[in-house]
Short mmCIF file of C-alpha atoms in Angstrom, two decimals:
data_model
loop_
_atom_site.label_atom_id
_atom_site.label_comp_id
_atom_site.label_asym_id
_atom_site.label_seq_id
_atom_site.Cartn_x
_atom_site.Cartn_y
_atom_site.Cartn_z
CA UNK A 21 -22.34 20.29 56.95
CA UNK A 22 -24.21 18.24 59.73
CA UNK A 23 -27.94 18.25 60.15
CA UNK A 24 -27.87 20.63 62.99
CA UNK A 25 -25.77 22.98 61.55
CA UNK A 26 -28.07 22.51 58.21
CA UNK A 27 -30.87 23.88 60.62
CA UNK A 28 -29.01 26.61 62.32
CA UNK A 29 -28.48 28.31 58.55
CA UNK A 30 -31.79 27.68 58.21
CA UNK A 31 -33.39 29.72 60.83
CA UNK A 32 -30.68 32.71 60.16
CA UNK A 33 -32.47 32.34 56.83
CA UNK A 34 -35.73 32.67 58.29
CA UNK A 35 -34.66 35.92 60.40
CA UNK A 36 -33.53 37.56 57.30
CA UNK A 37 -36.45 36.92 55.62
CA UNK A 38 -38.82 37.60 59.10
CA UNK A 39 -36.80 40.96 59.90
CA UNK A 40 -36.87 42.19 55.71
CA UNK A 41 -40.88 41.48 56.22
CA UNK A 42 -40.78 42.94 59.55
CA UNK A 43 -41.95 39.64 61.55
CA UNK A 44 -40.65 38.85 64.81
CA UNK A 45 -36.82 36.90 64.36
CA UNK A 46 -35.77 33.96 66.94
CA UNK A 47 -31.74 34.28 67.90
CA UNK A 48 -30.02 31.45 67.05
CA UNK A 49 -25.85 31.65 67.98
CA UNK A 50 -23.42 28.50 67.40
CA UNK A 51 -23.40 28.03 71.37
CA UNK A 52 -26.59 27.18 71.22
CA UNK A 53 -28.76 24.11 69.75
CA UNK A 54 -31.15 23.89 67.34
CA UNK A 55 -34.08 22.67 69.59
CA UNK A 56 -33.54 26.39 71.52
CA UNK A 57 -33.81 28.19 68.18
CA UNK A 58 -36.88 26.43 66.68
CA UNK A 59 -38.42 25.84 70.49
CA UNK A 60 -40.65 29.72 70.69
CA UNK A 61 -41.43 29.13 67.24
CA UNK A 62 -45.16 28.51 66.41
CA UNK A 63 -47.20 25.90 63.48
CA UNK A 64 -46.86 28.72 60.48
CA UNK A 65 -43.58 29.80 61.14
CA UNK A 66 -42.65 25.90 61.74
CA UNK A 67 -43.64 25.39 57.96
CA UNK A 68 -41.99 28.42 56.89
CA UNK A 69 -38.70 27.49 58.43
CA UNK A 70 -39.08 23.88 57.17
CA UNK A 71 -39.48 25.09 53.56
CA UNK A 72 -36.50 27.71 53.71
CA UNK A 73 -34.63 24.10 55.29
CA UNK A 74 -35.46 22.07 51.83
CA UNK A 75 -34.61 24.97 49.90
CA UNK A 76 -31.48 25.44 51.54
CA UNK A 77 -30.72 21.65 51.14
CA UNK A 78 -31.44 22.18 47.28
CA UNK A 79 -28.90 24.72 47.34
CA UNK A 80 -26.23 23.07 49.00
CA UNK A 81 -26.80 20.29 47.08
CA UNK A 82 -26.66 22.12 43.69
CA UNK A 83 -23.83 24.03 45.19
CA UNK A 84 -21.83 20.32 45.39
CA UNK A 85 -22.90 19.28 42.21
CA UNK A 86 -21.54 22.24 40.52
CA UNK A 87 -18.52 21.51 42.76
CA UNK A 88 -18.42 18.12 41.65
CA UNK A 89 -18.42 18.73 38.20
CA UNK A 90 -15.97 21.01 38.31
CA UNK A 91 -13.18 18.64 40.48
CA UNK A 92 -14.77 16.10 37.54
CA UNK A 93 -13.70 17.91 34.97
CA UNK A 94 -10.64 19.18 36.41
CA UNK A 95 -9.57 15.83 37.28
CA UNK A 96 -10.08 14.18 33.79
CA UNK A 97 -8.31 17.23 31.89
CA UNK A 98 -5.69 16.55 34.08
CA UNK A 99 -5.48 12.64 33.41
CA UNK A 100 -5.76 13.90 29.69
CA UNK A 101 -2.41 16.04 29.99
CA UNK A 102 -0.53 13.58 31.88
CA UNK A 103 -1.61 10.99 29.11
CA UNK A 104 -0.17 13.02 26.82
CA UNK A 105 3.00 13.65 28.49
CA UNK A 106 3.09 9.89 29.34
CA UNK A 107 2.70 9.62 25.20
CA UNK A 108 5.49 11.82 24.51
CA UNK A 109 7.66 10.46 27.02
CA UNK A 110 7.34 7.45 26.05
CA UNK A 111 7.68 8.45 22.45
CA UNK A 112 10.88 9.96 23.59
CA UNK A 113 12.12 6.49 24.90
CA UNK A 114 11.77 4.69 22.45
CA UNK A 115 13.84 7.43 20.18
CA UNK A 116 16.44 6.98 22.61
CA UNK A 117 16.23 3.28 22.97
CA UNK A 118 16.62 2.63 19.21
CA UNK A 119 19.80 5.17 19.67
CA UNK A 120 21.13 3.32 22.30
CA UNK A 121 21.06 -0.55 20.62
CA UNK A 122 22.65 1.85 17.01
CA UNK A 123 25.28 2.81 19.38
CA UNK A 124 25.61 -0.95 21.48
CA UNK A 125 25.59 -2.27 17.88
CA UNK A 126 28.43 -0.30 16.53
CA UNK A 127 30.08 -0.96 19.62
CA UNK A 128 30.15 -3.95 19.88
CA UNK A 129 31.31 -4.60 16.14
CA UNK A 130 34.18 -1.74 17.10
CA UNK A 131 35.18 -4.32 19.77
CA UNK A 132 34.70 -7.55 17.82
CA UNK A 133 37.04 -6.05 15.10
CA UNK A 134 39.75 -5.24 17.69
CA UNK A 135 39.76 -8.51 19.26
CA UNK A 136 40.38 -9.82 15.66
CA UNK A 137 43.51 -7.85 15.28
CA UNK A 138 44.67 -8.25 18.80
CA UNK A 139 44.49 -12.15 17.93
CA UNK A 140 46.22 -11.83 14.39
CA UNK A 141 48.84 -9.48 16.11
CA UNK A 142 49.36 -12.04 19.53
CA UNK A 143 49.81 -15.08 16.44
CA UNK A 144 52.49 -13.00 14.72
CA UNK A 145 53.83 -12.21 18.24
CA UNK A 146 54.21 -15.91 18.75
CA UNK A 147 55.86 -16.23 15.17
CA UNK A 148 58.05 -14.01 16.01
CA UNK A 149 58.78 -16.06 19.81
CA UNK A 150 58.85 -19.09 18.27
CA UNK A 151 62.09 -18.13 15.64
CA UNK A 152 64.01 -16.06 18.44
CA UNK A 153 63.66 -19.78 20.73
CA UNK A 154 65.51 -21.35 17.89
CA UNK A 155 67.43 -18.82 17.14
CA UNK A 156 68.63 -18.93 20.72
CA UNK A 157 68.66 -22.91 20.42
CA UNK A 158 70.79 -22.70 17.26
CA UNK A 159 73.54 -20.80 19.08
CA UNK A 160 73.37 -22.79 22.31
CA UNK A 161 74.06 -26.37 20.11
CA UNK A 162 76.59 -24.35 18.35
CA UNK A 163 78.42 -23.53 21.55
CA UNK A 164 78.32 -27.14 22.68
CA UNK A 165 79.69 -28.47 19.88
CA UNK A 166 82.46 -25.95 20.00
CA UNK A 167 82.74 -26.95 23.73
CA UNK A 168 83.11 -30.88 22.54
CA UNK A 169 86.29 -29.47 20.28
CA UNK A 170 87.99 -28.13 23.31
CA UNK A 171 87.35 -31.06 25.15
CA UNK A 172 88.51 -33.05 22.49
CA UNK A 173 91.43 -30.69 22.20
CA UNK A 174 92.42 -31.09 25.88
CA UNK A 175 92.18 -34.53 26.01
CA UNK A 176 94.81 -35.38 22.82
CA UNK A 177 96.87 -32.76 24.34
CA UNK A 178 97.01 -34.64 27.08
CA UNK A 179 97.58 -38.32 25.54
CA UNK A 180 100.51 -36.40 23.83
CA UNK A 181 102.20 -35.14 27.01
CA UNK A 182 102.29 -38.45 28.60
CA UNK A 183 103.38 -39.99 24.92
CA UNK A 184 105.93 -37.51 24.79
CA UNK A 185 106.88 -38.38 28.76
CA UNK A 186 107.12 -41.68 27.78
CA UNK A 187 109.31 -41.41 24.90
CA UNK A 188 111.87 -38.56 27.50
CA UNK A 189 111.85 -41.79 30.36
CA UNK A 190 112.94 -44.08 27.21
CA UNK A 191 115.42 -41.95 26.40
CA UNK A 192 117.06 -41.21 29.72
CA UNK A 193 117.33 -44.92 29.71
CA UNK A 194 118.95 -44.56 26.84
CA UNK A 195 121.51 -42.09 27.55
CA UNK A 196 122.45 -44.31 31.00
CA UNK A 197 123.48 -46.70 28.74
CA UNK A 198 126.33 -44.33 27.22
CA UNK A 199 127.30 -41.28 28.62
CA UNK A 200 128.41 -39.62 24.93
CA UNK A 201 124.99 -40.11 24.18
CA UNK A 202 123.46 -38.96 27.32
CA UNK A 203 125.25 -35.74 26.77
CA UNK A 204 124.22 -34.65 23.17
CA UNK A 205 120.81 -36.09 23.57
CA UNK A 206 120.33 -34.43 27.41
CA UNK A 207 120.73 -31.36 24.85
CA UNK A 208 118.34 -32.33 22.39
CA UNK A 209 115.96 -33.32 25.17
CA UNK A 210 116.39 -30.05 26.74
CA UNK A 211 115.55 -28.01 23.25
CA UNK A 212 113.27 -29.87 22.47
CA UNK A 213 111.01 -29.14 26.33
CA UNK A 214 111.18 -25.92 25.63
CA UNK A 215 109.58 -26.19 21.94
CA UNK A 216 106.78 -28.39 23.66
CA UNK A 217 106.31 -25.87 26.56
CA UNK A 218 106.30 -23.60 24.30
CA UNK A 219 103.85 -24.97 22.34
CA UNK A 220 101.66 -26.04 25.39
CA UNK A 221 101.82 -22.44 26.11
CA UNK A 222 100.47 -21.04 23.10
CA UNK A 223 97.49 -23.70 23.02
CA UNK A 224 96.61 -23.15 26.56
CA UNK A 225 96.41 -19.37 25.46
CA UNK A 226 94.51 -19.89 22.59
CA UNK A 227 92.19 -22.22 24.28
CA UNK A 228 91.49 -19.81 26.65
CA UNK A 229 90.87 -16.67 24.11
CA UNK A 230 88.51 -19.56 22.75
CA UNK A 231 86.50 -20.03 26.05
CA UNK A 232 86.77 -16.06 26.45
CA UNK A 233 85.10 -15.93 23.02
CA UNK A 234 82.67 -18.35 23.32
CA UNK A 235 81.72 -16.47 27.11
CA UNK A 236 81.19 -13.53 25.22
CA UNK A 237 79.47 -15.00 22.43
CA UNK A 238 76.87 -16.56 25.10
CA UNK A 239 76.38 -13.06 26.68
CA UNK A 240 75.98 -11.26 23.64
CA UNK A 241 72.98 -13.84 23.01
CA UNK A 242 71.64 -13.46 26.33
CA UNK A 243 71.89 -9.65 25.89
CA UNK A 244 69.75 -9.91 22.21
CA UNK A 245 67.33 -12.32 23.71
CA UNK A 246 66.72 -9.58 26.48
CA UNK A 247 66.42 -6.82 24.51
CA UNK A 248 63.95 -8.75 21.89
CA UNK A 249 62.24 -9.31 24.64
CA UNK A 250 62.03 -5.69 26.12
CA UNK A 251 60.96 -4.79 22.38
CA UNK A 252 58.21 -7.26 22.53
CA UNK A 253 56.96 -5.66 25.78
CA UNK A 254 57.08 -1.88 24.53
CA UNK A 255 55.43 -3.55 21.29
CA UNK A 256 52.59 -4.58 23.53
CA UNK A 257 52.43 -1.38 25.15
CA UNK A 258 52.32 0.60 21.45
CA UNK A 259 49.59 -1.54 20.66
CA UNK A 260 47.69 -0.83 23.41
CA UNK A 261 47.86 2.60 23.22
CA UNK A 262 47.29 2.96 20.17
CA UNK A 263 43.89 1.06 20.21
CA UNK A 264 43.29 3.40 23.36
CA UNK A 265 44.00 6.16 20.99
CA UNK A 266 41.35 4.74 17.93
CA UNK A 267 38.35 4.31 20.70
CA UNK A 268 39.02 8.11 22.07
CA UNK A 269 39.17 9.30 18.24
CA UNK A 270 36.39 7.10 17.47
CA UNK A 271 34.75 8.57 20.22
CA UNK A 272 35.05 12.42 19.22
CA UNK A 273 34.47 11.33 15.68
CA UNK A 274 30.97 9.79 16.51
CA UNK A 275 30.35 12.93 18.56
CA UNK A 276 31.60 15.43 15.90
CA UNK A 277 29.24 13.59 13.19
CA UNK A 278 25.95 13.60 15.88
CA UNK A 279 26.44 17.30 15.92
CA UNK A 280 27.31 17.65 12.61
CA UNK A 281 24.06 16.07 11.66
CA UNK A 282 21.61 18.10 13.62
CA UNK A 283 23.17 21.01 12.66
CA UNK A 284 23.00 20.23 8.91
CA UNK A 285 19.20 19.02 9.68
CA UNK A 286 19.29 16.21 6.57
CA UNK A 287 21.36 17.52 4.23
CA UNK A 288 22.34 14.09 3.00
CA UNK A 289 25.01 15.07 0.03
CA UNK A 290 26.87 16.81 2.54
CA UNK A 291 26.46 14.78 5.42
CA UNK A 292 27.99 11.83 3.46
CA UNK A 293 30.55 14.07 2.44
CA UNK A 294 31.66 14.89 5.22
CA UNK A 295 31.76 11.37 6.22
CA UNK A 296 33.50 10.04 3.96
CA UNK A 297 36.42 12.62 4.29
CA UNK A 298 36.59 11.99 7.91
CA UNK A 299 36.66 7.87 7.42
CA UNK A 300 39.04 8.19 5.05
CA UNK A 301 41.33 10.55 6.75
CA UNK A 302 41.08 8.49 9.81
CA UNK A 303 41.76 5.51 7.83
CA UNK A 304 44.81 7.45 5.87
CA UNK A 305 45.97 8.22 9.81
CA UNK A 306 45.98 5.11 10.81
CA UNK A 307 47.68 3.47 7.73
CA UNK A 308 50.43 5.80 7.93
CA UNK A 309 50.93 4.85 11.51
CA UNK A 310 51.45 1.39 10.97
CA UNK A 311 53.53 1.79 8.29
CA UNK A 312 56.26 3.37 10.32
CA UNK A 313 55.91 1.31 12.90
CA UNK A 314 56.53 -1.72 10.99
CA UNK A 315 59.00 -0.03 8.98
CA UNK A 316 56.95 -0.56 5.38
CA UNK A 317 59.54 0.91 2.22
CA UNK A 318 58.81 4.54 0.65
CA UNK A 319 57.68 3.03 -1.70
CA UNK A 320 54.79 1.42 -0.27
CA UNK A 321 54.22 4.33 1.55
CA UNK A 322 53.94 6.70 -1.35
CA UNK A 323 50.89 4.25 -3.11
CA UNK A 324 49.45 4.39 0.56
CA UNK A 325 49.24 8.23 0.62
CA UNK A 326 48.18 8.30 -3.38
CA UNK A 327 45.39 5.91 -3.25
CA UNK A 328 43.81 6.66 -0.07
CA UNK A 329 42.58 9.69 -1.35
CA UNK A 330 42.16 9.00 -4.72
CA UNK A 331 39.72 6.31 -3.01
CA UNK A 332 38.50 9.41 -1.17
CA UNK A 333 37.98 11.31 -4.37
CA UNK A 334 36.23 8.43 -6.37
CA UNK A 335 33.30 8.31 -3.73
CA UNK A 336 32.51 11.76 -3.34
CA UNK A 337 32.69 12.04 -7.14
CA UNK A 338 31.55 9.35 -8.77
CA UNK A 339 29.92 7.09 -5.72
CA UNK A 340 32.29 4.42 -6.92
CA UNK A 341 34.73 3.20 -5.18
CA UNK A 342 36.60 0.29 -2.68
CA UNK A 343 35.31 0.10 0.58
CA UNK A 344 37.86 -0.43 3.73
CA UNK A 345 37.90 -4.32 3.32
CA UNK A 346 39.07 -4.19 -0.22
CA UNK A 347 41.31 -1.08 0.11
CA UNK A 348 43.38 -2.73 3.09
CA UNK A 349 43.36 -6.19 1.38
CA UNK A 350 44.80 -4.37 -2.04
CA UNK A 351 47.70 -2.75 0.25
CA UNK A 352 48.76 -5.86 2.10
CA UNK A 353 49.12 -7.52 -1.14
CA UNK A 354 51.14 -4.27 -2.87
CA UNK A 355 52.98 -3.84 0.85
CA UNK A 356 53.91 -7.84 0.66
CA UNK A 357 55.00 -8.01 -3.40
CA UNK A 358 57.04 -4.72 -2.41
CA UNK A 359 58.91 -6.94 0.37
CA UNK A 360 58.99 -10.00 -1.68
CA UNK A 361 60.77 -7.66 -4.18
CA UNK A 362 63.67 -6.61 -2.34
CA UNK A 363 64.27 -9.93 -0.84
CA UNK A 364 64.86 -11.24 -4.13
CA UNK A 365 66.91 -8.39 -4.62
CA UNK A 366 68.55 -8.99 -1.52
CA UNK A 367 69.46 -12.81 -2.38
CA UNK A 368 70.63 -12.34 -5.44
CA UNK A 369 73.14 -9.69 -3.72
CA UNK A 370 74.30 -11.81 -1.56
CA UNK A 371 74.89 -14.81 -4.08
CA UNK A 372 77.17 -12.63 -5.96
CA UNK A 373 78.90 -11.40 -2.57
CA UNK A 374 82.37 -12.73 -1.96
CA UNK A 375 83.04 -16.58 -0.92
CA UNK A 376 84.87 -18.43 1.90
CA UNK A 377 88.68 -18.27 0.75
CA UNK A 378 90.86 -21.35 0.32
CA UNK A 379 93.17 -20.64 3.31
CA UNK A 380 90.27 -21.12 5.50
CA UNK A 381 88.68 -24.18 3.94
CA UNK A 382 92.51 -25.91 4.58
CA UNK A 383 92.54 -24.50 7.85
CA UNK A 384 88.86 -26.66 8.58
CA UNK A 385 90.91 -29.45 6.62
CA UNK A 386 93.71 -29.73 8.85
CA UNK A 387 91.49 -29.40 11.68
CA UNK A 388 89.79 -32.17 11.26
CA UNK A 389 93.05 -34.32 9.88
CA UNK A 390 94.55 -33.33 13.09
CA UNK A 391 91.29 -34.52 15.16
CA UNK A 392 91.44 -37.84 13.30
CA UNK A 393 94.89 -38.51 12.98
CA UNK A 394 95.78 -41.29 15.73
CA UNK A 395 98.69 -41.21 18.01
CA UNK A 396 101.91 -43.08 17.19
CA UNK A 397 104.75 -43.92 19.79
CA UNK A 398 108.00 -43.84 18.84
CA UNK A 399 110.64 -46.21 19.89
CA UNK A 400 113.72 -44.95 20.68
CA UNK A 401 116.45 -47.42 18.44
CA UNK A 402 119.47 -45.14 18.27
CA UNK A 403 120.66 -41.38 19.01
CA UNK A 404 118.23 -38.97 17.62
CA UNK A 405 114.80 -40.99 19.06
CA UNK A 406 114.07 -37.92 20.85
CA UNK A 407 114.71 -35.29 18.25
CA UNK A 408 112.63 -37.48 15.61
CA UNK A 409 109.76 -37.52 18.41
CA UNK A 410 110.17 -33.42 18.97
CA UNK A 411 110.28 -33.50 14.83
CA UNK A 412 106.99 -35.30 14.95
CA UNK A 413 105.27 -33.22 17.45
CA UNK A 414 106.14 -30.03 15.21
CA UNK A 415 105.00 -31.49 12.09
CA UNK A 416 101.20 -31.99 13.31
CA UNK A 417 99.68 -28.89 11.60
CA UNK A 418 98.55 -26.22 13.91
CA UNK A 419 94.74 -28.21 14.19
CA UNK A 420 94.28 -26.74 18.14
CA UNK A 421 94.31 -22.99 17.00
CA UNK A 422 91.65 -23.79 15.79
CA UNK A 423 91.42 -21.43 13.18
CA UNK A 424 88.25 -23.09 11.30
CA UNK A 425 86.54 -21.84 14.16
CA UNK A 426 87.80 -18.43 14.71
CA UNK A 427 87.47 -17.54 10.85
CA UNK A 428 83.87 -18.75 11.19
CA UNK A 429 83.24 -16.58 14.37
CA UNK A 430 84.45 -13.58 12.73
CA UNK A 431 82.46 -14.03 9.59
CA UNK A 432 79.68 -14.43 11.67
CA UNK A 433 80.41 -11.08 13.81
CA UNK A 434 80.75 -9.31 10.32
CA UNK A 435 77.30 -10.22 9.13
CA UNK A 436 76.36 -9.21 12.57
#
């Protein structure tokens, strides 16, 4: 309130207190000022209406005091709540912040174990690349060197045309020189054509059933290497899905156990329980898994499905037992001996299989006898040159067959 408006309440004061007492009053209304309501009044009344002022003051200013206080001790009550909310809330924080780094930390050892097996599984990957290359290589200096052969093949087939076209232009010659021998030997000659065409014939064939084989050969190859490769992609896929797969179940799991514990409100026997089934079940899960994707035996299958939960078992029981590390190390090893096993088996099968026959290790024999036999010319001294040449030309053994090689391909389609 202003000074003048102090005054105004002052005289209306006054007139209650004049008019209760019966003493003349002096109007006082807002429109008009306080020198018009304290200007009729005279020195007694003057005093009076200056000592109903003070006390009025008094009042007013006892009146904001009280009002002070109170706003005072509203405001700190309220500072006092809010510091107590601001203590709780920040109590709650820092519960949910030491949750949080729990959670970060699991996570991030969750992801530090998965990038180990996605390395171990991209290095047996690359294994695995690395023998299909030389498989692949293997068959491709294989085909060259059977490509060399025919070459080679060709090429003494051809020295033994023009040997044998020498020794028919020797003796024509001949026969010029007398007509008796022209006659019988033209005969000779002309049998004797039709045995080499003949047998051009039949090697031209079986060269090309050779090339044919050899085409097919290289697209069966091509078709294996494809499909490896196909298998390595949908391998890749399979693995990531199935790590997609573990993080989702790990996931629920996590959220299954949170619940679990705050609905069980510290019941520790049963919490670890309860944890230990579901760890080892996912663990079981996941074993079982990647045993038939990689194909482990039954046997190795049966000790994985035994000794999981007899693992299982042992902890909840006795609170002895193998933890993961051990458990999966102890499997490997029984999973490899188990392999190691039946390879042995395996070899000693095939040592006492059946051996490469004698008719194909002469067939190889006369192969090479008729690759490194060197050509002779024959000289045409009396009647039966020509025959003796033809003779000649039938007794090389049947080297461009090649049967080495086609006995070899089949045993080699027959282990496929």
């Amino acid at each position: 309130m202003t000074e003048e408006e102090m005054g105004k309440l002052s005289v209306r004061l006054l007139n209650c207190q004049s008019a209760v007492e019966g003493r003349p009053t002096f109007p006082c209304t807002d429109e008009m000022t306080l020198r018009d309501c304290t200007r009729s009044m005279d020195q007694h009344t003057w005093n009076s209406y200056h000592l109903i002022s003070n006390r009025a003051r008094a009042v007013c200013f006892s009146t904001r005091q009280q009002q002070f206080y109170a706003k005072t001790e509203m405001t700190v009550n309220k500072l006092v709540w809010s510091s107590e909310k601001q203590v709780e809330a920040m109590s709650e924080l820092e519960r949910s912040q030491e949750k949080v780094s729990s959670l970060t930390s699991e996570t991030l050892d969750a992801v530090a174990s998965g990038h180990v097996k996605l390395l171990l599984e991209q290095e047996r990957l690359a294994q695995s690349q690395g023998k299909i290359q030389s498989f692949v290589e293997d068959n491709l200096e294989q085909l060259r060197k059977e490509k060399a052969l025919i070459s080679a093949g060709q090429k003494e087939l051809a020295a033994m045309t023009e040997d044998v076209r020498k020794r028919l232009d020797a003796a024509s010659s001949t026969m010029l020189e007398n007509e008796e021998q022209r006659q019988s030997s033209h005969r000779d000659l002309l049998r004797d054509l039709s045995v080499v065409q003949e047998k051009a014939k039949l090697v031209y064939e079986k060269i090309d059933n050779s090339t044919q084989k050899i085409l097919g050969h290289h697209n069966i190859a091509a078709e294996q290497l494809k499909e490896t490769l196909e298998s390595l992609s949908q391998i890749n896929t399979s693995i990531a899905y199935l790590f997609e797969v573990v993080e989702k179940t790990r996931v629920e799991v996590d959220r299954k156990l949170n619940w679990v514990t705050s609905l069980l409100q510290g019941t520790d026997s049963q919490l670890s329980t309860i944890y230990t089934c579901v760890c080892h079940g996912f663990y079981l899960l996941l074993t079982m898994s990647l045993a038939a994707f990689l194909r482990v035996p039954m046997t190795s299958r049966v000790v994985m499905l035994f000794m999981i939960p007899l693992n299982a078992v042992s902890e909840m029981r006795q609170s002895c037992c193998l933890n993961f590390a051990s458990l999966t190390l102890f499997l490997i090893m029984f999973v490899s001996v188990d392999y190691i096993t039946r390879a042995v088996r395996r070899i000693r099968g095939c040592r006492s299989g059946p051996r490469l026959d004698e008719s194909t290790y002469l067939d190889a024999k006369s192969l090479l006898w008729a690759s490194s036999r060197p050509i002779q010319t024959l000289v045409p001294t009396r009647e039966g040159s020509v025959a003796a040449a033809a003779n000649q030309f039938n007794e090389r053994p049947e080297g461009l067959q090649v049967p080495a090689l086609r006995n070899r391909r089949h045993r080699r389609n027959s282990n496929r």
